[in-house]
mmCIF file of C-alpha atoms in Angstrom:
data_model
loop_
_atom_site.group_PDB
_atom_site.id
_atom_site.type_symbol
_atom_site.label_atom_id
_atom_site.label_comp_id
_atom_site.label_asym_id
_atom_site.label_seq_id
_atom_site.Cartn_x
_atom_site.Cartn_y
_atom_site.Cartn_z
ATOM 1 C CA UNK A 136 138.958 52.073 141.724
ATOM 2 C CA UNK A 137 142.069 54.239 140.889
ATOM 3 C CA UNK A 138 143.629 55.804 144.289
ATOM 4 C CA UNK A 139 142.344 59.206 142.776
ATOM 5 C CA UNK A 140 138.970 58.630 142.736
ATOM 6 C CA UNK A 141 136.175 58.262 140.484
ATOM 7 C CA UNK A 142 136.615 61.425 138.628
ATOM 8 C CA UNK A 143 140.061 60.417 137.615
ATOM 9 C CA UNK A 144 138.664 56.956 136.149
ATOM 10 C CA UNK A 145 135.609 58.884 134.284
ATOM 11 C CA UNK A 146 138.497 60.621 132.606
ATOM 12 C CA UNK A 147 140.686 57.982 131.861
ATOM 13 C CA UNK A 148 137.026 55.687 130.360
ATOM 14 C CA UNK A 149 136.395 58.533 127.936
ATOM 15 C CA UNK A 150 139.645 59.411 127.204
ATOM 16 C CA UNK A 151 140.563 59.661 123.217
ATOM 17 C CA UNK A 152 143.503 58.340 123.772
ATOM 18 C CA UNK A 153 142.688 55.279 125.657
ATOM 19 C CA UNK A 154 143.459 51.833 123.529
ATOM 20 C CA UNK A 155 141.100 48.971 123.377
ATOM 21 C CA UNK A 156 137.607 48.223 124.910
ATOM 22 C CA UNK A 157 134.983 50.382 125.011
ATOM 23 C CA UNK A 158 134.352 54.390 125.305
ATOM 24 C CA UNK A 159 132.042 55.683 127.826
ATOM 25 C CA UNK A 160 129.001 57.689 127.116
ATOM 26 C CA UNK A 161 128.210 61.168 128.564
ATOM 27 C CA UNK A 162 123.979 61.110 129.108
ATOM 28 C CA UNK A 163 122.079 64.529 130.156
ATOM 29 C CA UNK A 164 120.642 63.998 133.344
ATOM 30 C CA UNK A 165 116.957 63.279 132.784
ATOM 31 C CA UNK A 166 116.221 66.528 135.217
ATOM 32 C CA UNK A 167 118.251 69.456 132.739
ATOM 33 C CA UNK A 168 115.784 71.881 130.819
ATOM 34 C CA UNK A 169 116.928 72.016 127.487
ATOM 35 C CA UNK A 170 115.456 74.650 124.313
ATOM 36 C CA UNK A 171 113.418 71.376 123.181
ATOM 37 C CA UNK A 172 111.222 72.011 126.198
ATOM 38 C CA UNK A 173 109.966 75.217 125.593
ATOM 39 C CA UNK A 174 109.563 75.202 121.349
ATOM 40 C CA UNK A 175 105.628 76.192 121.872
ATOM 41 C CA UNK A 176 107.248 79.558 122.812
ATOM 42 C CA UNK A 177 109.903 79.275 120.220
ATOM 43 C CA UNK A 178 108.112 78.138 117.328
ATOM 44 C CA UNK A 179 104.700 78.757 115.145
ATOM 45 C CA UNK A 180 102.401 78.694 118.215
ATOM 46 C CA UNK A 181 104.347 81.840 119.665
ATOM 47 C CA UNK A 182 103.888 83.582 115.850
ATOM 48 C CA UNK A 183 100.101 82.280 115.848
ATOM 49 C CA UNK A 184 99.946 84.276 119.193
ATOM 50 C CA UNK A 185 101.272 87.684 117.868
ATOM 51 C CA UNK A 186 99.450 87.332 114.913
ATOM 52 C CA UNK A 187 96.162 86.937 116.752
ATOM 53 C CA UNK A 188 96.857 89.853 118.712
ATOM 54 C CA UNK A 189 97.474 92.248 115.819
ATOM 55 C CA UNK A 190 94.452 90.653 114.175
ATOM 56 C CA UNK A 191 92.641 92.218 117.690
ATOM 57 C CA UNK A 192 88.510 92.103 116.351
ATOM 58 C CA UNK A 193 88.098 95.083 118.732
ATOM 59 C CA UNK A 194 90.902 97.218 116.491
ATOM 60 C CA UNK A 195 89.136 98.619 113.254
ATOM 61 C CA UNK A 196 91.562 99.191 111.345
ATOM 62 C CA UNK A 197 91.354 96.519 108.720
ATOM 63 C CA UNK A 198 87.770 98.161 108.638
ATOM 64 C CA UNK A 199 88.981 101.441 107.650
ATOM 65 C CA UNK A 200 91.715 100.831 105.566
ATOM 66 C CA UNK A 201 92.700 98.833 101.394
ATOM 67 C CA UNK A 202 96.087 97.574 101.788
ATOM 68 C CA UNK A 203 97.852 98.303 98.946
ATOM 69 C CA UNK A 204 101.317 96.841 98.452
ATOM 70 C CA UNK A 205 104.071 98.966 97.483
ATOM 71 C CA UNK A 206 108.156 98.154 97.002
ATOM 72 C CA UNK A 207 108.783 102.586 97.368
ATOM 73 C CA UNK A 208 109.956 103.106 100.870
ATOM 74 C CA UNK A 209 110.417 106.899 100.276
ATOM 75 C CA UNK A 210 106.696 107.092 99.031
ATOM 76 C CA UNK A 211 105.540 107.056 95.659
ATOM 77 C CA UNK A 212 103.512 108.385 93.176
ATOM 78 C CA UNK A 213 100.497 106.217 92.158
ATOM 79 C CA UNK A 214 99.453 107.493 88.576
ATOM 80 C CA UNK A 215 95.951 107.634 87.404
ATOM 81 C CA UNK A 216 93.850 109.085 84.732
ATOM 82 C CA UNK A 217 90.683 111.391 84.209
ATOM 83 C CA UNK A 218 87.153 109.612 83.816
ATOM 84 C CA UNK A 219 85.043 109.779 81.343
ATOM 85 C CA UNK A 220 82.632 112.515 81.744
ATOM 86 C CA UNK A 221 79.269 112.398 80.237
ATOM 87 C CA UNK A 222 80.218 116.052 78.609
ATOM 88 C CA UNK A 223 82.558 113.915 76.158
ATOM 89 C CA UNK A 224 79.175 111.639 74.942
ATOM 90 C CA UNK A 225 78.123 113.452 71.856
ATOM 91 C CA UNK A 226 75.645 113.543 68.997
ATOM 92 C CA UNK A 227 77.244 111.840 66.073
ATOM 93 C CA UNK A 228 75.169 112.770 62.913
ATOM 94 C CA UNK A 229 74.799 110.358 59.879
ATOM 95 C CA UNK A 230 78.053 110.108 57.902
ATOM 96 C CA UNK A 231 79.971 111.937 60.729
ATOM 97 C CA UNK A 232 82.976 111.008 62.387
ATOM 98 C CA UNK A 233 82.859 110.095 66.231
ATOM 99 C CA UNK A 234 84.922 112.612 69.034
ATOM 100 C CA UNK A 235 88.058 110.910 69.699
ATOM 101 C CA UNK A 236 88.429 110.916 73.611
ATOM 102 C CA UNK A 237 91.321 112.184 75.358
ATOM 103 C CA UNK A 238 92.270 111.258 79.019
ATOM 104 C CA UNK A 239 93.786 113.648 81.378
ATOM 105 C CA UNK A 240 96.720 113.081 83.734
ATOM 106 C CA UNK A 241 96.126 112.794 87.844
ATOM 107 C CA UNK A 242 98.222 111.322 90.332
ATOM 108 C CA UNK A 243 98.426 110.876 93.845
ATOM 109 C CA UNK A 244 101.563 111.429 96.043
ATOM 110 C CA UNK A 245 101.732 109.040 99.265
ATOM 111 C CA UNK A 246 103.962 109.321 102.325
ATOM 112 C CA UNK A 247 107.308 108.105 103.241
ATOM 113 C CA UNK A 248 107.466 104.774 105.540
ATOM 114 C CA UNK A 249 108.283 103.760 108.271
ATOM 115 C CA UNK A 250 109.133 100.392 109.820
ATOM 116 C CA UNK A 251 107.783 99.347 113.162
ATOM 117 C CA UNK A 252 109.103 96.865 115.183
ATOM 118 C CA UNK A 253 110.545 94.932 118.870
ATOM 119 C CA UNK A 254 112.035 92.403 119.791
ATOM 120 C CA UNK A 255 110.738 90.196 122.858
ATOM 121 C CA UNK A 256 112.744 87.485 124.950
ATOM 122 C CA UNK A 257 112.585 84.898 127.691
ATOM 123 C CA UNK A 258 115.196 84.221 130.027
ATOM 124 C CA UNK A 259 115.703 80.320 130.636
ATOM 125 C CA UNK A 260 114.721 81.426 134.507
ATOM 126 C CA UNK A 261 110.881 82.473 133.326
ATOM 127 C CA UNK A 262 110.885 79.646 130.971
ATOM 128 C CA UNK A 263 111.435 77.167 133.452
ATOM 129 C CA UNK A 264 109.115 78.870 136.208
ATOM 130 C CA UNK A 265 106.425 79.444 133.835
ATOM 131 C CA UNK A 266 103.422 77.317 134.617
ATOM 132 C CA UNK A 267 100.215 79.081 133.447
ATOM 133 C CA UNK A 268 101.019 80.186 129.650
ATOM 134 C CA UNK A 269 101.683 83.493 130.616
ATOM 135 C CA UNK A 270 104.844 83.712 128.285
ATOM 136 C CA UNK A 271 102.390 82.832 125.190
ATOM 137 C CA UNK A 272 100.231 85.738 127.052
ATOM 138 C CA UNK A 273 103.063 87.844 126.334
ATOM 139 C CA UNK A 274 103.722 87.100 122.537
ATOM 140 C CA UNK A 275 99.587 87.707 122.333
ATOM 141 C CA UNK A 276 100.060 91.343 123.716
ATOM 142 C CA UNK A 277 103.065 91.838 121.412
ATOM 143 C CA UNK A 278 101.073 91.325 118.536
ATOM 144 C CA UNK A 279 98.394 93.383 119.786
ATOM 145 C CA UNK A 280 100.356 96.298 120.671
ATOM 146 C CA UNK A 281 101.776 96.583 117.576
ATOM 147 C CA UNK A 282 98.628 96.620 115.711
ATOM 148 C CA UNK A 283 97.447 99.197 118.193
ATOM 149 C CA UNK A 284 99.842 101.157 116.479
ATOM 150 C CA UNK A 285 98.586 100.623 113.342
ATOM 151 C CA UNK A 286 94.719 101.260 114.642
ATOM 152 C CA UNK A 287 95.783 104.433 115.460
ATOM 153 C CA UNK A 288 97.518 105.667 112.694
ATOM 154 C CA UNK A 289 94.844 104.541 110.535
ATOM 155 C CA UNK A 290 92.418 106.195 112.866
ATOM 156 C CA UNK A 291 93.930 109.535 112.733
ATOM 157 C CA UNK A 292 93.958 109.490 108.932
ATOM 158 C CA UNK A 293 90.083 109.093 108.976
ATOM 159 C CA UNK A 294 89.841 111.636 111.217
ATOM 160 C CA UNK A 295 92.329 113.850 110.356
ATOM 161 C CA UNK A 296 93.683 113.579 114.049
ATOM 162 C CA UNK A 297 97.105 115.158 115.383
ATOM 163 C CA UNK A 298 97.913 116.852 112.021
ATOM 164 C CA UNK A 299 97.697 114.083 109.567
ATOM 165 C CA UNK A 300 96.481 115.568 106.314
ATOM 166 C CA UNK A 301 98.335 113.347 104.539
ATOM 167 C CA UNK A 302 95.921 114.018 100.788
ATOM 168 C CA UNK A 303 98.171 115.110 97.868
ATOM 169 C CA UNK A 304 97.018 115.021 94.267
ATOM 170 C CA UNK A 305 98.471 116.202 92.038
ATOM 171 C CA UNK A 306 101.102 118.048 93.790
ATOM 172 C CA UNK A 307 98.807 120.226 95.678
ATOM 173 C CA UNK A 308 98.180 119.162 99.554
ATOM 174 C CA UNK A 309 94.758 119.391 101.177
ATOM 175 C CA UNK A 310 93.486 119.262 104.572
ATOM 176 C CA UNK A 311 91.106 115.989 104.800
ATOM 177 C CA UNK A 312 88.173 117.884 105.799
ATOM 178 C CA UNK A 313 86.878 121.481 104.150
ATOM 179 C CA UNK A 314 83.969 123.132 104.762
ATOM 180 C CA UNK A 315 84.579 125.143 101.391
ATOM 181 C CA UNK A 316 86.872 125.104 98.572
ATOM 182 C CA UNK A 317 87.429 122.147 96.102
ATOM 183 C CA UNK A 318 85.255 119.694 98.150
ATOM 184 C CA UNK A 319 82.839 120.302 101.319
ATOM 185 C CA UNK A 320 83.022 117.201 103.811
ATOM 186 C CA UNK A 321 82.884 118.975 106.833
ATOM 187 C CA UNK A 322 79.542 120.509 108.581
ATOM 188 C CA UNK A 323 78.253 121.333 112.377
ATOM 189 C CA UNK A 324 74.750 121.307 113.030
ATOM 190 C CA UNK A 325 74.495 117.493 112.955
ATOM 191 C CA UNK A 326 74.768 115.928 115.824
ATOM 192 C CA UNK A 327 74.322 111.847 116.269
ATOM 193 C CA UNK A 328 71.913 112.356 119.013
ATOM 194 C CA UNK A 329 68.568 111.159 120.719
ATOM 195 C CA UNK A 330 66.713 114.430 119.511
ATOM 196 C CA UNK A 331 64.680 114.703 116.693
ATOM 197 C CA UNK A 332 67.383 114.554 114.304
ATOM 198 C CA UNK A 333 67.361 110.403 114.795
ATOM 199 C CA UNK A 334 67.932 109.018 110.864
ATOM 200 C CA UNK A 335 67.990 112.690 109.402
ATOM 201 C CA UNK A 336 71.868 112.708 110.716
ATOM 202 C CA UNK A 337 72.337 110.560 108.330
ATOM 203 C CA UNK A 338 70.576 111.938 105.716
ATOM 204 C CA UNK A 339 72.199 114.834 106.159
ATOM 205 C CA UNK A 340 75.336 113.578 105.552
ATOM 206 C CA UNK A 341 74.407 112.053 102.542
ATOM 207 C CA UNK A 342 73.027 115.270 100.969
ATOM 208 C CA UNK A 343 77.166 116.373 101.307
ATOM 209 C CA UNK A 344 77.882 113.424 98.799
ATOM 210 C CA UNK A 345 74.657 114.243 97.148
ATOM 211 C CA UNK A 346 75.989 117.578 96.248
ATOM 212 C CA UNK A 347 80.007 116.800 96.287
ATOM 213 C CA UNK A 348 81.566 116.685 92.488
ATOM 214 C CA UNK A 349 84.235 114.244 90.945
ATOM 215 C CA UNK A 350 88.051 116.068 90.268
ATOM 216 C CA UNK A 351 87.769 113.922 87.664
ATOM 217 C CA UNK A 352 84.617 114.009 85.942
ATOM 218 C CA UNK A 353 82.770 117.142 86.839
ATOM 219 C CA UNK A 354 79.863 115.001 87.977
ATOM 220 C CA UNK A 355 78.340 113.936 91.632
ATOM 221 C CA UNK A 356 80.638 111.729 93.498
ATOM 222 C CA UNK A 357 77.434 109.449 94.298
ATOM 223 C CA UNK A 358 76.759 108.572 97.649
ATOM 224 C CA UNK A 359 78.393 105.357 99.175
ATOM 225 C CA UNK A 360 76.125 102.085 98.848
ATOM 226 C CA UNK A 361 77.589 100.482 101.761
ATOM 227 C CA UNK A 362 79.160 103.380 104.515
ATOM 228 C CA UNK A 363 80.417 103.097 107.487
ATOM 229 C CA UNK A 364 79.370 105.204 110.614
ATOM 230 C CA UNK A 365 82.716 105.400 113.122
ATOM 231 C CA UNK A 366 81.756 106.907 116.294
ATOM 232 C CA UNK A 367 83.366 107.752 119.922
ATOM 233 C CA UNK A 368 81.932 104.914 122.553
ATOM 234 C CA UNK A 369 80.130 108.190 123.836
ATOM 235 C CA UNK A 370 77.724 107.743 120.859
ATOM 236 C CA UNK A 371 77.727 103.768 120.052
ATOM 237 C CA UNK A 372 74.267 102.918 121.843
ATOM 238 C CA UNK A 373 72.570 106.757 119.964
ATOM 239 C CA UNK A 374 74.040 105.077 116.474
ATOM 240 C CA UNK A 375 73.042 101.628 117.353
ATOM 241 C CA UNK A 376 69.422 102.880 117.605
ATOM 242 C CA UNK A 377 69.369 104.744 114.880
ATOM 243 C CA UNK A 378 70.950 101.941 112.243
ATOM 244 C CA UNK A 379 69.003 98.951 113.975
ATOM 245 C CA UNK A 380 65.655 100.428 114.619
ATOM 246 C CA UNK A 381 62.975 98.455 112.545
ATOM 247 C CA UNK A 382 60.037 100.982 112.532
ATOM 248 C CA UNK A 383 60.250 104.740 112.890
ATOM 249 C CA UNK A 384 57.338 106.865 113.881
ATOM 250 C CA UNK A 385 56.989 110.305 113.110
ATOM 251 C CA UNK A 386 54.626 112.974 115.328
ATOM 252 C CA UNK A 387 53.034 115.620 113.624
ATOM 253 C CA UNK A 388 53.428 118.216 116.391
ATOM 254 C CA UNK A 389 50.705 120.795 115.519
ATOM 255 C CA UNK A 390 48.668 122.694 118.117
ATOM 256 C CA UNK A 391 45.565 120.848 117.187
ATOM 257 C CA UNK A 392 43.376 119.041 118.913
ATOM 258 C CA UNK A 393 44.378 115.628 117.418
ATOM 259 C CA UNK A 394 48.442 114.688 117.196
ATOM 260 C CA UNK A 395 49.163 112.870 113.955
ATOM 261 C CA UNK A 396 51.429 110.043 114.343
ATOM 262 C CA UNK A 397 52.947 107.863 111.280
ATOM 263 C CA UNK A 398 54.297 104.620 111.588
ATOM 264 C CA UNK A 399 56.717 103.444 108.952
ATOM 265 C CA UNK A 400 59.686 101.640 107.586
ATOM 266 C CA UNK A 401 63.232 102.448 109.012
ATOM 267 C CA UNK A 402 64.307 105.318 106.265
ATOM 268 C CA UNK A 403 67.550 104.070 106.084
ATOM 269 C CA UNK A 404 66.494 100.513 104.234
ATOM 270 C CA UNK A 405 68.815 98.874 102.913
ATOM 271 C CA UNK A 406 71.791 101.608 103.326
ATOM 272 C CA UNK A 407 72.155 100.791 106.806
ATOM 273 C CA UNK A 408 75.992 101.852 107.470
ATOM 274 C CA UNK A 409 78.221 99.446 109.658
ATOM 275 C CA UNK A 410 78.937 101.005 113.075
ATOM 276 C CA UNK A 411 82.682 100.806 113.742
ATOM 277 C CA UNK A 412 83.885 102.376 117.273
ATOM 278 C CA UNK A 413 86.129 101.650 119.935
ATOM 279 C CA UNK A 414 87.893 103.276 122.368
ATOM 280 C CA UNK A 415 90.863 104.748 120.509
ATOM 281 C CA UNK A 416 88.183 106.735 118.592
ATOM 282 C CA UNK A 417 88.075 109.305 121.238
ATOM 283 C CA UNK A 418 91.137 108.830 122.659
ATOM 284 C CA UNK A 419 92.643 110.315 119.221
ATOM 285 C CA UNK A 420 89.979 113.043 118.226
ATOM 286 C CA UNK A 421 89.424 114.396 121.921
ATOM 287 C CA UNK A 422 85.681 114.372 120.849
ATOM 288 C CA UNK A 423 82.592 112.916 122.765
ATOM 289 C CA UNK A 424 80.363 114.266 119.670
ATOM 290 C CA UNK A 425 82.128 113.871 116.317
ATOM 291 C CA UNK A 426 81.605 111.148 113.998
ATOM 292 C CA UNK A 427 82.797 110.224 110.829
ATOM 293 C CA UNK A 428 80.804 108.719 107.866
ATOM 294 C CA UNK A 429 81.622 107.160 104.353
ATOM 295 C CA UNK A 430 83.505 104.638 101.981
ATOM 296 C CA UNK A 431 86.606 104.481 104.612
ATOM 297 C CA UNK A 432 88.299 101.742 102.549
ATOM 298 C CA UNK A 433 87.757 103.707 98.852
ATOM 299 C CA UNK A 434 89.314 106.593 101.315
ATOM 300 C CA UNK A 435 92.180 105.216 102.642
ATOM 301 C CA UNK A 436 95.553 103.060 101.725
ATOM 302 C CA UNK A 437 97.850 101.407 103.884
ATOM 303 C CA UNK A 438 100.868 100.938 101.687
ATOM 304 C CA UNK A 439 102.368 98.262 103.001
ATOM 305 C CA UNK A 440 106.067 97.186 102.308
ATOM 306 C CA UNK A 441 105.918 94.129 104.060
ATOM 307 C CA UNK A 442 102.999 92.574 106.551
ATOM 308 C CA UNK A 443 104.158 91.544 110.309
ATOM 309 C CA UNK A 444 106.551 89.515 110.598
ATOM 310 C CA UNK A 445 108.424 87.353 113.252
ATOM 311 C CA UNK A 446 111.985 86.258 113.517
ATOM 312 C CA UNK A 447 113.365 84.125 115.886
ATOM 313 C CA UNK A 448 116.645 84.215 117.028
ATOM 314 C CA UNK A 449 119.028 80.649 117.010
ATOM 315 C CA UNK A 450 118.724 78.931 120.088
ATOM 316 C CA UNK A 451 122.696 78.842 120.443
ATOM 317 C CA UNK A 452 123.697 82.183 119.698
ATOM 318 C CA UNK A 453 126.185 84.844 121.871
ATOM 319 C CA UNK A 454 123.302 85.870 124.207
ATOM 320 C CA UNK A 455 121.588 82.397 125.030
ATOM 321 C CA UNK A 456 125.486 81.574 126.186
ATOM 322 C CA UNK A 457 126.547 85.244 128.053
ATOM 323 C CA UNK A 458 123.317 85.867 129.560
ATOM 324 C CA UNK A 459 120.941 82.811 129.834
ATOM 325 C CA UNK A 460 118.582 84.539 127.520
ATOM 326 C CA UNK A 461 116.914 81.523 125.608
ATOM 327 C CA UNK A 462 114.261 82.496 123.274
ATOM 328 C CA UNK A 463 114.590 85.744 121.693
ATOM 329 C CA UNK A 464 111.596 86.840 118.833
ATOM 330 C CA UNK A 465 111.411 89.942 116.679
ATOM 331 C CA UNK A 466 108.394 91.157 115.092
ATOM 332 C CA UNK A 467 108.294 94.203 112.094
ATOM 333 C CA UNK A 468 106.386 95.705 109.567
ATOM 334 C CA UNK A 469 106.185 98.695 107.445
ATOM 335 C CA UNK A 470 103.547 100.838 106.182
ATOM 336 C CA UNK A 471 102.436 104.039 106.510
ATOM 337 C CA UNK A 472 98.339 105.700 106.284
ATOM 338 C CA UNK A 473 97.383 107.346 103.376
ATOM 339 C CA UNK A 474 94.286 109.810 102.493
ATOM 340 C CA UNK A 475 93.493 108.647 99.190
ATOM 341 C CA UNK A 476 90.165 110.489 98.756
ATOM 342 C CA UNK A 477 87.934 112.373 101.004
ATOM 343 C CA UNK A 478 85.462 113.054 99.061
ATOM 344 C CA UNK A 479 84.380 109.543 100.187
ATOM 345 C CA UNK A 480 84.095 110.560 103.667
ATOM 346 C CA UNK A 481 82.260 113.029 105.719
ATOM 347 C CA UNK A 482 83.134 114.692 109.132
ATOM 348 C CA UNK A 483 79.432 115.521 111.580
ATOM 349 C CA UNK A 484 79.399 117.843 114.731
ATOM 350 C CA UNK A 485 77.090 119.506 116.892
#
């Protein structure tokens, strides 16, 4: 053993500049945490995690909303043209020559936007502590917040909540709800209640579409085949009646000696309209009572620029080194709501 001690002779095995025999090997001691311990954190199970929490099945959005790609950051117009209105079918008499057909010009104008985005990262301390998952926890409830951004975005578009009007064709912008004017999707005196009203709520509604006309074609817009019903928790167990129920009866309320009473089919057939609620529908209306009803996805856009997305940082780079900071992930995405039509949707009050 050199007089210096065994660090001096470590030095002098592994030493470059030693002739003859062999070099010594450096080995990590079998204790040392190293990145390759934590890649379920690191890797596709920590994206699988944010993904399933911005795929949430209690957010509605994807519900509510037609993505529709687009490469314009600044917004863009989407071009269109006129239908065909029965007007432009004529009589053709023997020998005559058919109406050539011409197609008028439409477009709608969509909004800027905007990218969303964090970042989220582990320090080697709660890597090394962790024992229960909860850093996967975390990259779950990433993912979910940021598709609770997009829920309510997308929820404020269908119900025209804090300001966004966001309908422009044709250069001219409209509010998403009128009660008169170039369409009428708005009306009180129809509350979603336990009273009397029951399935005539709904009927009610559909007489708007009944009697709303196409910009396009000067005929009725048709009422939706398959409609939602998005309502405040307040009224998810009244609308759950209502759509479910098998039978209804009806009472014939006369001041007679014998009450009439009719037992029949659920009016509503086969229209029955999916019931989409959740908390955020009240928290961005302020409404116990509203409700919304229509073809959401005909209604709305997300234009989407790109879909989430996560990063991760390299596992050797300045921070990892400076501040112990070992798994660092970045998630983004940018979109933006869009009111493509509401004459496919129709806003209910008391």
């Amino acid at each position: 053993m050199h007089p210096e001690g065994r660090g001096r002779e470590l030095l002098y095995e592994i030493s470059f500049g030693r002739s003859g025999g062999k070099r010594a090997s450096l080995v990590e001691a079998a204790s040392y945490v190293s990145t390759g311990d934590f890649s379920n954190i690191t890797g596709q199970i920590l994206f699988n995690k944010i993904k399933e929490g911005y795929d949430d099945p209690t957010l509605l959005y994807p519900q509510l909303c037609t993505v529709v790609p687009t490469e314009f950051l600044n917004g863009e117009r989407i071009p269109g043209v006129g239908g065909i209105s029965p007007s432009m079918i004529e009589i053709v008499g023997e020998g005559k020559k058919y109406p050539t057909l011409g197609l008028n010009e439409n477009w709608l104008d969509t909004r800027a936007t905007v990218k969303h985005g964090a970042e989220l990262g582990f320090t080697r301390e709660s890597i090394v502590a962790d024992r229960t998952g909860l850093l996967l926890k975390q990259g779950s409830d990433f993912g979910r917040a940021a598709g609770v951004v997009v829920e309510k975005e997308v929820i404020d578009v269908a119900t025209a909540s804090n300001s966004n009007n966001s309908y422009n064709r044709n250069g001219v912008s409209t509010n998403t709800y009128l009660t008169s004017g170039a369409y009428i999707n708005d009306q009180t005196g129809n509350a979603l209640d336990g009273s009397a009203n029951e399935w005539r709520a709904i009927e009610k509604a559909d007489l708007l579409f009944d009697a709303m006309i196409s910009p396009d074609t000067g005929e009725p817009i048709g009422v939706p085949q398959s409609p939602g019903l998005l309502v405040p928790s307040a009224l998810l167990k009244t609308a759950e009646r209502i759509v479910h129920a098998t039978a209804v009866q009806t009472v014939d309320l006369r001041a007679q000696a014998t009450t009439i009473r009719t037992d029949g089919a659920n009016p509503l057939g086969t229209r029955r309209p999916q019931i989409l609620s959740n908390q955020y529908v009240k928290a961005r209306t302020s409404s116990t009572s509203k409700w919304y009803y229509g073809d959401f996805k005909r209604a709305i856009y997300w234009m989407q620029v790109w879909a989430i997305e996560t990063l991760a940082a390299a596992s050797n780079d300045e921070v990892s080194f400076t501040q112990d900071i070992w798994s660092r992930t970045r998630v983004s995405y940018r979109g933006v709501g869009q009111m493509a039509e509401p004459r496919f949707l129709v806003r209910n009050d008391t």
